[in-house]
């Protein structure tokens, strides 16, 4: 490298010899600062564009959407394969719900007396999931009912991907869908002919609707109220998750509209669900069933610490911790690489997309 010398050139006129000459920034102080010294081209009419701080952008694009959907399809295929590997005979609850569904069909459509009194001890309305399960059982047997549960769980994974994509981006959505798709409870419910899979699907559908309508008009959360009420009807214990869905609505709306509008939408959703569930309880005798099957059950003697330990052990909390630690350490290195002035100006190659998964 040589120091730029004085030359007689007209501004804007191209001079090949002068263009190839490079100049070195003057050293300030006794010692030069550590790092790289970037040579500057002396051509006056050539300007270097702005260098992005990161090597990738979170902005949506058609290619990213196609790749993410292809990976989601692979996750759904893996989830279905793992659930279908489970083979066993009919569990007593599966047989009971299918039998109750046939009895309810005879009672509702053929006038046969209801001798089972199922609404007094079922944990959900006997006129909802059991009737649907009995209809599928008449067409495809117990295998068909289990495939219906698998369809519900696959729908939950797809809805989880969709709402996470709305809140964050495709990467976060794929991570959430991947962790949920291979969870033990997800695979088990995908091959169990009970109302749990349908209840989880309706909860996920409610969450998806709330996240979608959060930035819109304040009355739009009312569109999710029938689905939320139906969820409680399918399984009474689903009402425990409605406050969480309301909080999700408030957080999704707060990001764009502020605290006041977010709380307004949460209050509208809460009021709508309360009114609709109240109407359902006042016009039926399901309140006694809710008390006997959900709220008035005998309390166990297991300590809270042991329950938390069992949840951590059965849920394999070590895996999410490892994933979180990997994301934090890897993200920190990538962020350090992309910051201006850190000495490295290299953009990642095409392999980083596959390595990130």
PDB file of C-alpha atoms in Angstrom, residues 97 123-125 128-130 132 148-153 155-157 159 180 189-190 192-208 226-242 245:
ATOM      1  CA  UNK A  97     -67.157 -42.461  25.566  1.00  0.00           C
ATOM      2  CA  UNK A 123     -65.952 -34.478  32.740  1.00  0.00           C
ATOM      3  CA  UNK A 124     -67.510 -32.969  29.616  1.00  0.00           C
ATOM      4  CA  UNK A 125     -70.874 -32.703  27.961  1.00  0.00           C
ATOM      5  CA  UNK A 128     -70.617 -33.159  22.258  1.00  0.00           C
ATOM      6  CA  UNK A 129     -67.521 -35.338  21.924  1.00  0.00           C
ATOM      7  CA  UNK A 130     -69.167 -38.726  22.660  1.00  0.00           C
ATOM      8  CA  UNK A 132     -69.038 -37.203  17.423  1.00  0.00           C
ATOM      9  CA  UNK A 148     -59.746 -38.210  14.571  1.00  0.00           C
ATOM     10  CA  UNK A 149     -57.751 -37.501  17.737  1.00  0.00           C
ATOM     11  CA  UNK A 150     -54.562 -37.548  15.679  1.00  0.00           C
ATOM     12  CA  UNK A 151     -56.109 -35.059  13.262  1.00  0.00           C
ATOM     13  CA  UNK A 152     -56.965 -32.777  16.173  1.00  0.00           C
ATOM     14  CA  UNK A 153     -53.393 -32.906  17.505  1.00  0.00           C
ATOM     15  CA  UNK A 155     -54.227 -29.261  13.861  1.00  0.00           C
ATOM     16  CA  UNK A 156     -52.945 -28.048  17.230  1.00  0.00           C
ATOM     17  CA  UNK A 157     -49.369 -28.150  15.934  1.00  0.00           C
ATOM     18  CA  UNK A 159     -52.249 -23.624  14.833  1.00  0.00           C
ATOM     19  CA  UNK A 180     -44.646 -29.529  20.774  1.00  0.00           C
ATOM     20  CA  UNK A 189     -53.197 -37.876  22.917  1.00  0.00           C
ATOM     21  CA  UNK A 190     -52.804 -38.387  19.170  1.00  0.00           C
ATOM     22  CA  UNK A 192     -56.235 -41.817  22.432  1.00  0.00           C
ATOM     23  CA  UNK A 193     -59.948 -41.685  21.626  1.00  0.00           C
ATOM     24  CA  UNK A 194     -60.986 -39.252  24.377  1.00  0.00           C
ATOM     25  CA  UNK A 195     -62.161 -35.650  24.452  1.00  0.00           C
ATOM     26  CA  UNK A 196     -58.731 -34.290  25.460  1.00  0.00           C
ATOM     27  CA  UNK A 197     -57.437 -33.912  21.896  1.00  0.00           C
ATOM     28  CA  UNK A 198     -60.575 -32.070  20.798  1.00  0.00           C
ATOM     29  CA  UNK A 199     -60.385 -29.747  23.816  1.00  0.00           C
ATOM     30  CA  UNK A 200     -56.741 -28.902  23.144  1.00  0.00           C
ATOM     31  CA  UNK A 201     -57.552 -28.220  19.488  1.00  0.00           C
ATOM     32  CA  UNK A 202     -60.347 -25.825  20.424  1.00  0.00           C
ATOM     33  CA  UNK A 203     -58.064 -24.040  22.889  1.00  0.00           C
ATOM     34  CA  UNK A 204     -55.445 -23.619  20.174  1.00  0.00           C
ATOM     35  CA  UNK A 205     -58.084 -22.381  17.742  1.00  0.00           C
ATOM     36  CA  UNK A 206     -59.269 -19.826  20.301  1.00  0.00           C
ATOM     37  CA  UNK A 207     -55.709 -18.617  20.838  1.00  0.00           C
ATOM     38  CA  UNK A 208     -55.152 -18.315  17.087  1.00  0.00           C
ATOM     39  CA  UNK A 226     -68.254 -19.322  20.877  1.00  0.00           C
ATOM     40  CA  UNK A 227     -65.147 -21.422  20.349  1.00  0.00           C
ATOM     41  CA  UNK A 228     -63.988 -20.808  23.929  1.00  0.00           C
ATOM     42  CA  UNK A 229     -67.414 -21.702  25.322  1.00  0.00           C
ATOM     43  CA  UNK A 230     -67.497 -24.853  23.183  1.00  0.00           C
ATOM     44  CA  UNK A 231     -64.109 -25.794  24.600  1.00  0.00           C
ATOM     45  CA  UNK A 232     -65.481 -25.635  28.133  1.00  0.00           C
ATOM     46  CA  UNK A 233     -68.441 -27.749  27.046  1.00  0.00           C
ATOM     47  CA  UNK A 234     -66.190 -30.423  25.581  1.00  0.00           C
ATOM     48  CA  UNK A 235     -64.086 -30.583  28.750  1.00  0.00           C
ATOM     49  CA  UNK A 236     -65.008 -28.624  31.853  1.00  0.00           C
ATOM     50  CA  UNK A 237     -61.417 -28.301  33.051  1.00  0.00           C
ATOM     51  CA  UNK A 238     -60.604 -26.259  29.932  1.00  0.00           C
ATOM     52  CA  UNK A 239     -62.025 -23.231  31.739  1.00  0.00           C
ATOM     53  CA  UNK A 240     -58.778 -23.117  33.739  1.00  0.00           C
ATOM     54  CA  UNK A 241     -56.925 -22.028  30.594  1.00  0.00           C
ATOM     55  CA  UNK A 242     -59.266 -19.202  29.590  1.00  0.00           C
ATOM     56  CA  UNK A 245     -55.899 -16.926  26.649  1.00  0.00           C
TER      57      UNK A 245
END
